[in-house]
Amino acid sequence: MCGEWKIFTGWFALQPSCQQCGFVFERREGQFIGGIGVNTMVSFTAIVATMGLCFLLTAPEFSLPWILGPTLAVGIIMPAAFFPVSKTLWAAIDLIMIPLEPDEAPLRQRPLPKRSE
Ligand SMILES: [Zn+2]
């Protein structure tokens, strides 16, 4: 929301909210299923691209180990490597699709409560 970089406590552990502005990342239960979808699409594209590249590089003999090895490696590494990007990307896409409601505005941007006399 504010551009803060340190929003993960570990590779797979997103903080509940931004330490800078207070934006709550998981706004609804199950929100990050979209992030899994983004990760799946990007990983699958990388797998198909790797497989195609290996086919081209080993043509015309088509060495099975040289096609399966890199493809399996990308299939295992890519979903884990792309996880933080897919999660933050989905948080941004979700924020664009469903703008903040006044009651869920980040803490630092909430209007100050009016004093009662
Ligand atoms: Zn923030």
mmCIF file of N, CA and C and ligand atoms in Angstrom:
data_model
loop_
_atom_site.group_PDB
_atom_site.id
_atom_site.type_symbol
_atom_site.label_atom_id
_atom_site.label_comp_id
_atom_site.label_asym_id
_atom_site.label_seq_id
_atom_site.Cartn_x
_atom_site.Cartn_y
_atom_site.Cartn_z
ATOM 1 N N MET A 1 0.827 -1.201 0.000
ATOM 2 C CA MET A 1 0.000 0.000 0.000
ATOM 3 C C MET A 1 0.870 1.262 0.000
ATOM 4 N N CYS A 2 1.904 1.275 0.881
ATOM 5 C CA CYS A 2 2.726 2.471 1.024
ATOM 6 C C CYS A 2 4.080 2.306 0.333
ATOM 7 N N GLY A 3 4.373 1.098 -0.147
ATOM 8 C CA GLY A 3 5.644 0.844 -0.791
ATOM 9 C C GLY A 3 6.683 0.239 0.135
ATOM 10 N N GLU A 4 6.291 -0.097 1.359
ATOM 11 C CA GLU A 4 7.206 -0.724 2.310
ATOM 12 C C GLU A 4 7.682 -2.077 1.760
ATOM 13 N N TRP A 5 9.005 -2.338 1.843
ATOM 14 C CA TRP A 5 9.576 -3.573 1.296
ATOM 15 C C TRP A 5 9.528 -4.717 2.293
ATOM 16 N N LYS A 6 9.750 -4.427 3.565
ATOM 17 C CA LYS A 6 9.890 -5.501 4.557
ATOM 18 C C LYS A 6 8.527 -5.931 5.082
ATOM 19 N N ILE A 7 7.793 -6.688 4.252
ATOM 20 C CA ILE A 7 6.471 -7.132 4.674
ATOM 21 C C ILE A 7 6.447 -8.635 4.951
ATOM 22 N N PHE A 8 7.579 -9.326 4.728
ATOM 23 C CA PHE A 8 7.678 -10.755 5.031
ATOM 24 C C PHE A 8 8.611 -10.955 6.217
ATOM 25 N N THR A 9 8.240 -11.896 7.105
ATOM 26 C CA THR A 9 9.127 -12.256 8.214
ATOM 27 C C THR A 9 10.003 -13.444 7.815
ATOM 28 N N GLY A 10 9.579 -14.206 6.810
ATOM 29 C CA GLY A 10 10.339 -15.313 6.242
ATOM 30 C C GLY A 10 9.925 -15.427 4.786
ATOM 31 N N TRP A 11 10.515 -16.398 4.060
ATOM 32 C CA TRP A 11 10.197 -16.508 2.629
ATOM 33 C C TRP A 11 8.714 -16.755 2.390
ATOM 34 N N PHE A 12 8.093 -17.550 3.296
ATOM 35 C CA PHE A 12 6.684 -17.901 3.124
ATOM 36 C C PHE A 12 5.765 -17.196 4.126
ATOM 37 N N ALA A 13 6.315 -16.333 4.980
ATOM 38 C CA ALA A 13 5.529 -15.743 6.069
ATOM 39 C C ALA A 13 5.299 -14.252 5.851
ATOM 40 N N LEU A 14 4.103 -13.932 5.368
ATOM 41 C CA LEU A 14 3.705 -12.529 5.203
ATOM 42 C C LEU A 14 3.210 -12.007 6.545
ATOM 43 N N GLN A 15 3.629 -10.803 6.912
ATOM 44 C CA GLN A 15 3.137 -10.201 8.145
ATOM 45 C C GLN A 15 1.635 -9.967 8.010
ATOM 46 N N PRO A 16 0.904 -9.979 9.116
ATOM 47 C CA PRO A 16 -0.541 -9.733 9.034
ATOM 48 C C PRO A 16 -0.858 -8.339 8.489
ATOM 49 N N SER A 17 -0.031 -7.358 8.837
ATOM 50 C CA SER A 17 -0.271 -5.996 8.355
ATOM 51 C C SER A 17 1.060 -5.284 8.146
ATOM 52 N N CYS A 18 1.014 -4.194 7.375
ATOM 53 C CA CYS A 18 2.216 -3.406 7.078
ATOM 54 C C CYS A 18 2.653 -2.655 8.340
ATOM 55 N N GLN A 19 3.948 -2.742 8.655
ATOM 56 C CA GLN A 19 4.468 -2.060 9.840
ATOM 57 C C GLN A 19 4.538 -0.544 9.631
ATOM 58 N N GLN A 20 4.566 -0.097 8.385
ATOM 59 C CA GLN A 20 4.645 1.336 8.084
ATOM 60 C C GLN A 20 3.279 2.015 8.176
ATOM 61 N N CYS A 21 2.285 1.439 7.452
ATOM 62 C CA CYS A 21 1.006 2.141 7.302
ATOM 63 C C CYS A 21 -0.175 1.407 7.944
ATOM 64 N N GLY A 22 0.021 0.165 8.354
ATOM 65 C CA GLY A 22 -1.053 -0.551 9.025
ATOM 66 C C GLY A 22 -2.014 -1.285 8.102
ATOM 67 N N PHE A 23 -1.741 -1.300 6.787
ATOM 68 C CA PHE A 23 -2.610 -1.989 5.834
ATOM 69 C C PHE A 23 -2.643 -3.487 6.149
ATOM 70 N N VAL A 24 -3.848 -4.029 6.311
ATOM 71 C CA VAL A 24 -4.010 -5.460 6.595
ATOM 72 C C VAL A 24 -3.994 -6.206 5.269
ATOM 73 N N PHE A 25 -3.018 -7.121 5.091
ATOM 74 C CA PHE A 25 -2.818 -7.769 3.795
ATOM 75 C C PHE A 25 -3.938 -8.748 3.451
ATOM 76 N N GLU A 26 -4.339 -9.582 4.410
ATOM 77 C CA GLU A 26 -5.419 -10.537 4.134
ATOM 78 C C GLU A 26 -6.723 -9.896 4.581
ATOM 79 N N ARG A 27 -7.417 -9.302 3.635
ATOM 80 C CA ARG A 27 -8.609 -8.512 3.941
ATOM 81 C C ARG A 27 -9.822 -9.387 4.137
ATOM 82 N N ARG A 28 -9.818 -10.561 3.536
ATOM 83 C CA ARG A 28 -10.931 -11.518 3.661
ATOM 84 C C ARG A 28 -10.320 -12.905 3.804
ATOM 85 N N GLU A 29 -11.089 -13.807 4.425
ATOM 86 C CA GLU A 29 -10.633 -15.188 4.529
ATOM 87 C C GLU A 29 -10.576 -15.789 3.122
ATOM 88 N N GLY A 30 -9.495 -16.467 2.810
ATOM 89 C CA GLY A 30 -9.354 -17.111 1.502
ATOM 90 C C GLY A 30 -8.944 -16.175 0.384
ATOM 91 N N GLN A 31 -8.553 -14.956 0.719
ATOM 92 C CA GLN A 31 -8.196 -13.967 -0.301
ATOM 93 C C GLN A 31 -7.016 -14.414 -1.151
ATOM 94 N N PHE A 32 -6.061 -15.126 -0.531
ATOM 95 C CA PHE A 32 -4.829 -15.439 -1.244
ATOM 96 C C PHE A 32 -4.937 -16.660 -2.147
ATOM 97 N N ILE A 33 -6.129 -17.189 -2.330
ATOM 98 C CA ILE A 33 -6.324 -18.243 -3.335
ATOM 99 C C ILE A 33 -5.998 -17.662 -4.712
ATOM 100 N N GLY A 34 -6.286 -16.378 -4.911
ATOM 101 C CA GLY A 34 -5.914 -15.710 -6.158
ATOM 102 C C GLY A 34 -4.405 -15.689 -6.347
ATOM 103 N N GLY A 35 -3.666 -15.523 -5.241
ATOM 104 C CA GLY A 35 -2.208 -15.544 -5.298
ATOM 105 C C GLY A 35 -1.693 -16.922 -5.708
ATOM 106 N N ILE A 36 -2.370 -17.966 -5.215
ATOM 107 C CA ILE A 36 -2.007 -19.327 -5.626
ATOM 108 C C ILE A 36 -2.278 -19.498 -7.115
ATOM 109 N N GLY A 37 -3.372 -18.908 -7.583
ATOM 110 C CA GLY A 37 -3.687 -18.964 -9.012
ATOM 111 C C GLY A 37 -2.625 -18.274 -9.853
ATOM 112 N N VAL A 38 -2.177 -17.100 -9.421
ATOM 113 C CA VAL A 38 -1.126 -16.363 -10.133
ATOM 114 C C VAL A 38 0.153 -17.196 -10.152
ATOM 115 N N ASN A 39 0.495 -17.777 -8.989
ATOM 116 C CA ASN A 39 1.706 -18.596 -8.884
ATOM 117 C C ASN A 39 1.608 -19.820 -9.806
ATOM 118 N N THR A 40 0.454 -20.440 -9.858
ATOM 119 C CA THR A 40 0.259 -21.611 -10.715
ATOM 120 C C THR A 40 0.432 -21.246 -12.184
ATOM 121 N N MET A 41 -0.158 -20.132 -12.611
ATOM 122 C CA MET A 41 -0.059 -19.716 -14.018
ATOM 123 C C MET A 41 1.389 -19.401 -14.399
ATOM 124 N N VAL A 42 2.094 -18.651 -13.540
ATOM 125 C CA VAL A 42 3.483 -18.281 -13.840
ATOM 126 C C VAL A 42 4.372 -19.523 -13.824
ATOM 127 N N SER A 43 4.179 -20.398 -12.830
ATOM 128 C CA SER A 43 5.003 -21.613 -12.739
ATOM 129 C C SER A 43 4.750 -22.533 -13.929
ATOM 130 N N PHE A 44 3.499 -22.690 -14.298
ATOM 131 C CA PHE A 44 3.174 -23.557 -15.435
ATOM 132 C C PHE A 44 3.779 -23.012 -16.732
ATOM 133 N N THR A 45 3.724 -21.693 -16.893
ATOM 134 C CA THR A 45 4.344 -21.072 -18.069
ATOM 135 C C THR A 45 5.847 -21.343 -18.080
ATOM 136 N N ALA A 46 6.496 -21.233 -16.907
ATOM 137 C CA ALA A 46 7.939 -21.485 -16.816
ATOM 138 C C ALA A 46 8.251 -22.949 -17.126
ATOM 139 N N ILE A 47 7.403 -23.861 -16.663
ATOM 140 C CA ILE A 47 7.604 -25.295 -16.914
ATOM 141 C C ILE A 47 7.503 -25.584 -18.411
ATOM 142 N N VAL A 48 6.465 -25.067 -19.054
ATOM 143 C CA VAL A 48 6.262 -25.300 -20.488
ATOM 144 C C VAL A 48 7.403 -24.668 -21.296
ATOM 145 N N ALA A 49 7.825 -23.466 -20.896
ATOM 146 C CA ALA A 49 8.922 -22.797 -21.603
ATOM 147 C C ALA A 49 10.219 -23.583 -21.455
ATOM 148 N N THR A 50 10.484 -24.084 -20.246
ATOM 149 C CA THR A 50 11.694 -24.881 -20.016
ATOM 150 C C THR A 50 11.658 -26.159 -20.849
ATOM 151 N N MET A 51 10.503 -26.823 -20.837
ATOM 152 C CA MET A 51 10.368 -28.060 -21.605
ATOM 153 C C MET A 51 10.571 -27.798 -23.095
ATOM 154 N N GLY A 52 9.971 -26.715 -23.601
ATOM 155 C CA GLY A 52 10.122 -26.368 -25.017
ATOM 156 C C GLY A 52 11.563 -26.049 -25.369
ATOM 157 N N LEU A 53 12.228 -25.294 -24.484
ATOM 158 C CA LEU A 53 13.629 -24.944 -24.717
ATOM 159 C C LEU A 53 14.511 -26.195 -24.732
ATOM 160 N N CYS A 54 14.249 -27.113 -23.795
ATOM 161 C CA CYS A 54 15.033 -28.358 -23.741
ATOM 162 C C CYS A 54 14.777 -29.216 -24.980
ATOM 163 N N PHE A 55 13.539 -29.232 -25.459
ATOM 164 C CA PHE A 55 13.234 -29.944 -26.706
ATOM 165 C C PHE A 55 14.072 -29.378 -27.845
ATOM 166 N N LEU A 56 14.094 -28.045 -27.940
ATOM 167 C CA LEU A 56 14.837 -27.404 -29.027
ATOM 168 C C LEU A 56 16.335 -27.653 -28.911
ATOM 169 N N LEU A 57 16.865 -27.598 -27.662
ATOM 170 C CA LEU A 57 18.308 -27.749 -27.464
ATOM 171 C C LEU A 57 18.782 -29.181 -27.695
ATOM 172 N N THR A 58 17.890 -30.167 -27.468
ATOM 173 C CA THR A 58 18.310 -31.564 -27.633
ATOM 174 C C THR A 58 17.884 -32.144 -28.981
ATOM 175 N N ALA A 59 17.208 -31.354 -29.815
ATOM 176 C CA ALA A 59 16.771 -31.848 -31.128
ATOM 177 C C ALA A 59 17.986 -32.171 -31.982
ATOM 178 N N PRO A 60 17.951 -33.127 -32.845
ATOM 179 C CA PRO A 60 16.798 -33.985 -33.162
ATOM 180 C C PRO A 60 16.770 -35.283 -32.359
ATOM 181 N N GLU A 61 17.750 -35.492 -31.418
ATOM 182 C CA GLU A 61 17.752 -36.770 -30.668
ATOM 183 C C GLU A 61 16.716 -36.784 -29.543
ATOM 184 N N PHE A 62 16.392 -35.622 -28.972
ATOM 185 C CA PHE A 62 15.439 -35.486 -27.855
ATOM 186 C C PHE A 62 15.822 -36.367 -26.673
ATOM 187 N N SER A 63 16.845 -35.958 -25.966
ATOM 188 C CA SER A 63 17.324 -36.692 -24.791
ATOM 189 C C SER A 63 16.330 -36.530 -23.639
ATOM 190 N N LEU A 64 15.710 -37.636 -23.224
ATOM 191 C CA LEU A 64 14.702 -37.594 -22.159
ATOM 192 C C LEU A 64 15.260 -37.055 -20.837
ATOM 193 N N PRO A 65 16.431 -37.502 -20.379
ATOM 194 C CA PRO A 65 16.954 -36.938 -19.118
ATOM 195 C C PRO A 65 17.204 -35.437 -19.193
ATOM 196 N N TRP A 66 17.653 -34.937 -20.356
ATOM 197 C CA TRP A 66 17.929 -33.506 -20.502
ATOM 198 C C TRP A 66 16.660 -32.689 -20.701
ATOM 199 N N ILE A 67 15.566 -33.338 -20.943
ATOM 200 C CA ILE A 67 14.282 -32.629 -21.007
ATOM 201 C C ILE A 67 13.594 -32.688 -19.638
ATOM 202 N N LEU A 68 13.549 -33.893 -19.044
ATOM 203 C CA LEU A 68 12.849 -34.055 -17.764
ATOM 204 C C LEU A 68 13.584 -33.403 -16.600
ATOM 205 N N GLY A 69 14.902 -33.483 -16.576
ATOM 206 C CA GLY A 69 15.668 -32.941 -15.449
ATOM 207 C C GLY A 69 15.419 -31.454 -15.223
ATOM 208 N N PRO A 70 15.734 -30.622 -16.202
ATOM 209 C CA PRO A 70 15.486 -29.182 -16.009
ATOM 210 C C PRO A 70 14.005 -28.852 -15.811
ATOM 211 N N THR A 71 13.125 -29.579 -16.510
ATOM 212 C CA THR A 71 11.696 -29.313 -16.371
ATOM 213 C C THR A 71 11.226 -29.619 -14.954
ATOM 214 N N LEU A 72 11.654 -30.750 -14.389
ATOM 215 C CA LEU A 72 11.289 -31.084 -13.005
ATOM 216 C C LEU A 72 11.886 -30.075 -12.028
ATOM 217 N N ALA A 73 13.130 -29.667 -12.271
ATOM 218 C CA ALA A 73 13.780 -28.692 -11.385
ATOM 219 C C ALA A 73 13.001 -27.380 -11.367
ATOM 220 N N VAL A 74 12.615 -26.908 -12.544
ATOM 221 C CA VAL A 74 11.833 -25.668 -12.619
ATOM 222 C C VAL A 74 10.469 -25.865 -11.958
ATOM 223 N N GLY A 75 9.860 -27.038 -12.161
ATOM 224 C CA GLY A 75 8.553 -27.333 -11.565
ATOM 225 C C GLY A 75 8.582 -27.378 -10.051
ATOM 226 N N ILE A 76 9.728 -27.718 -9.479
ATOM 227 C CA ILE A 76 9.845 -27.775 -8.016
ATOM 228 C C ILE A 76 10.270 -26.408 -7.465
ATOM 229 N N ILE A 77 11.220 -25.757 -8.129
ATOM 230 C CA ILE A 77 11.798 -24.511 -7.599
ATOM 231 C C ILE A 77 10.876 -23.308 -7.841
ATOM 232 N N MET A 78 10.290 -23.233 -9.030
ATOM 233 C CA MET A 78 9.546 -22.026 -9.424
ATOM 234 C C MET A 78 8.390 -21.664 -8.487
ATOM 235 N N PRO A 79 7.504 -22.605 -8.109
ATOM 236 C CA PRO A 79 6.397 -22.207 -7.225
ATOM 237 C C PRO A 79 6.881 -21.647 -5.888
ATOM 238 N N ALA A 80 7.964 -22.224 -5.346
ATOM 239 C CA ALA A 80 8.487 -21.733 -4.068
ATOM 240 C C ALA A 80 9.198 -20.393 -4.247
ATOM 241 N N ALA A 81 9.970 -20.260 -5.333
ATOM 242 C CA ALA A 81 10.718 -19.023 -5.560
ATOM 243 C C ALA A 81 9.784 -17.851 -5.837
ATOM 244 N N PHE A 82 8.676 -18.122 -6.510
ATOM 245 C CA PHE A 82 7.767 -17.051 -6.913
ATOM 246 C C PHE A 82 6.719 -16.737 -5.843
ATOM 247 N N PHE A 83 6.681 -17.544 -4.766
ATOM 248 C CA PHE A 83 5.627 -17.409 -3.751
ATOM 249 C C PHE A 83 5.466 -15.990 -3.191
ATOM 250 N N PRO A 84 6.547 -15.341 -2.696
ATOM 251 C CA PRO A 84 6.350 -13.995 -2.137
ATOM 252 C C PRO A 84 5.876 -12.983 -3.173
ATOM 253 N N VAL A 85 6.379 -13.113 -4.403
ATOM 254 C CA VAL A 85 5.971 -12.179 -5.463
ATOM 255 C C VAL A 85 4.490 -12.379 -5.781
ATOM 256 N N SER A 86 4.064 -13.648 -5.895
ATOM 257 C CA SER A 86 2.665 -13.908 -6.250
ATOM 258 C C SER A 86 1.726 -13.406 -5.157
ATOM 259 N N LYS A 87 2.159 -13.542 -3.901
ATOM 260 C CA LYS A 87 1.292 -13.107 -2.803
ATOM 261 C C LYS A 87 1.153 -11.588 -2.754
ATOM 262 N N THR A 88 2.264 -10.874 -2.907
ATOM 263 C CA THR A 88 2.192 -9.413 -2.887
ATOM 264 C C THR A 88 1.509 -8.885 -4.151
ATOM 265 N N LEU A 89 1.755 -9.566 -5.281
ATOM 266 C CA LEU A 89 1.100 -9.176 -6.536
ATOM 267 C C LEU A 89 -0.416 -9.323 -6.400
ATOM 268 N N TRP A 90 -0.848 -10.421 -5.775
ATOM 269 C CA TRP A 90 -2.285 -10.629 -5.620
ATOM 270 C C TRP A 90 -2.888 -9.628 -4.632
ATOM 271 N N ALA A 91 -2.139 -9.277 -3.586
ATOM 272 C CA ALA A 91 -2.625 -8.267 -2.641
ATOM 273 C C ALA A 91 -2.862 -6.941 -3.373
ATOM 274 N N ALA A 92 -1.958 -6.607 -4.317
ATOM 275 C CA ALA A 92 -2.101 -5.368 -5.086
ATOM 276 C C ALA A 92 -3.277 -5.458 -6.057
ATOM 277 N N ILE A 93 -3.416 -6.610 -6.742
ATOM 278 C CA ILE A 93 -4.524 -6.792 -7.681
ATOM 279 C C ILE A 93 -5.854 -6.719 -6.927
ATOM 280 N N ASP A 94 -5.905 -7.352 -5.750
ATOM 281 C CA ASP A 94 -7.121 -7.329 -4.933
ATOM 282 C C ASP A 94 -7.470 -5.906 -4.514
ATOM 283 N N LEU A 95 -6.433 -5.124 -4.166
ATOM 284 C CA LEU A 95 -6.664 -3.736 -3.750
ATOM 285 C C LEU A 95 -7.173 -2.889 -4.920
ATOM 286 N N ILE A 96 -6.692 -3.186 -6.142
ATOM 287 C CA ILE A 96 -7.167 -2.462 -7.319
ATOM 288 C C ILE A 96 -8.622 -2.839 -7.612
ATOM 289 N N MET A 97 -8.930 -4.143 -7.520
ATOM 290 C CA MET A 97 -10.289 -4.608 -7.845
ATOM 291 C C MET A 97 -11.305 -4.189 -6.793
ATOM 292 N N ILE A 98 -10.898 -4.258 -5.506
ATOM 293 C CA ILE A 98 -11.804 -3.905 -4.410
ATOM 294 C C ILE A 98 -11.116 -2.847 -3.552
ATOM 295 N N PRO A 99 -11.351 -1.554 -3.866
ATOM 296 C CA PRO A 99 -10.692 -0.478 -3.101
ATOM 297 C C PRO A 99 -11.049 -0.535 -1.615
ATOM 298 N N LEU A 100 -10.214 0.085 -0.817
ATOM 299 C CA LEU A 100 -10.429 0.087 0.632
ATOM 300 C C LEU A 100 -11.741 0.758 0.993
ATOM 301 N N GLU A 101 -12.438 0.153 1.938
ATOM 302 C CA GLU A 101 -13.618 0.785 2.521
ATOM 303 C C GLU A 101 -13.127 1.733 3.616
ATOM 304 N N PRO A 102 -13.923 2.751 3.943
ATOM 305 C CA PRO A 102 -13.468 3.697 4.984
ATOM 306 C C PRO A 102 -13.125 3.010 6.307
ATOM 307 N N ASP A 103 -13.843 1.937 6.674
ATOM 308 C CA ASP A 103 -13.584 1.293 7.964
ATOM 309 C C ASP A 103 -12.358 0.377 7.940
ATOM 310 N N GLU A 104 -11.787 0.082 6.775
ATOM 311 C CA GLU A 104 -10.579 -0.748 6.718
ATOM 312 C C GLU A 104 -9.367 0.046 6.224
ATOM 313 N N ALA A 105 -9.474 1.366 6.234
ATOM 314 C CA ALA A 105 -8.343 2.205 5.810
ATOM 315 C C ALA A 105 -7.162 1.965 6.739
ATOM 316 N N PRO A 106 -5.950 2.057 6.192
ATOM 317 C CA PRO A 106 -4.772 1.866 7.038
ATOM 318 C C PRO A 106 -4.773 2.804 8.235
ATOM 319 N N LEU A 107 -4.176 2.340 9.329
ATOM 320 C CA LEU A 107 -4.212 3.071 10.594
ATOM 321 C C LEU A 107 -3.719 4.503 10.464
ATOM 322 N N ARG A 108 -2.615 4.702 9.717
ATOM 323 C CA ARG A 108 -2.012 6.032 9.641
ATOM 324 C C ARG A 108 -2.821 6.998 8.773
ATOM 325 N N GLN A 109 -3.764 6.457 7.974
ATOM 326 C CA GLN A 109 -4.538 7.334 7.107
ATOM 327 C C GLN A 109 -5.964 7.536 7.601
ATOM 328 N N ARG A 110 -6.303 6.861 8.703
ATOM 329 C CA ARG A 110 -7.656 7.046 9.234
ATOM 330 C C ARG A 110 -7.807 8.454 9.780
ATOM 331 N N PRO A 111 -8.962 9.052 9.532
ATOM 332 C CA PRO A 111 -9.187 10.374 10.141
ATOM 333 C C PRO A 111 -9.212 10.236 11.670
ATOM 334 N N LEU A 112 -8.689 11.256 12.329
ATOM 335 C CA LEU A 112 -8.690 11.221 13.785
ATOM 336 C C LEU A 112 -10.122 11.253 14.310
ATOM 337 N N PRO A 113 -10.392 10.486 15.357
ATOM 338 C CA PRO A 113 -11.776 10.529 15.898
ATOM 339 C C PRO A 113 -12.085 11.927 16.437
ATOM 340 N N LYS A 114 -13.334 12.352 16.208
ATOM 341 C CA LYS A 114 -13.732 13.683 16.661
ATOM 342 C C LYS A 114 -13.900 13.691 18.187
ATOM 343 N N ARG A 115 -13.434 14.740 18.752
ATOM 344 C CA ARG A 115 -13.545 14.861 20.210
ATOM 345 C C ARG A 115 -14.989 15.166 20.591
ATOM 346 N N SER A 116 -15.463 14.466 21.608
ATOM 347 C CA SER A 116 -16.783 14.817 22.103
ATOM 348 C C SER A 116 -16.594 15.786 23.276
ATOM 349 N N GLU A 117 -17.335 16.865 23.264
ATOM 350 C CA GLU A 117 -17.163 17.913 24.302
ATOM 351 C C GLU A 117 -17.757 17.481 25.618
HETATM 352 ZN ZN ZN B 1 2.291 -0.031 4.075
#
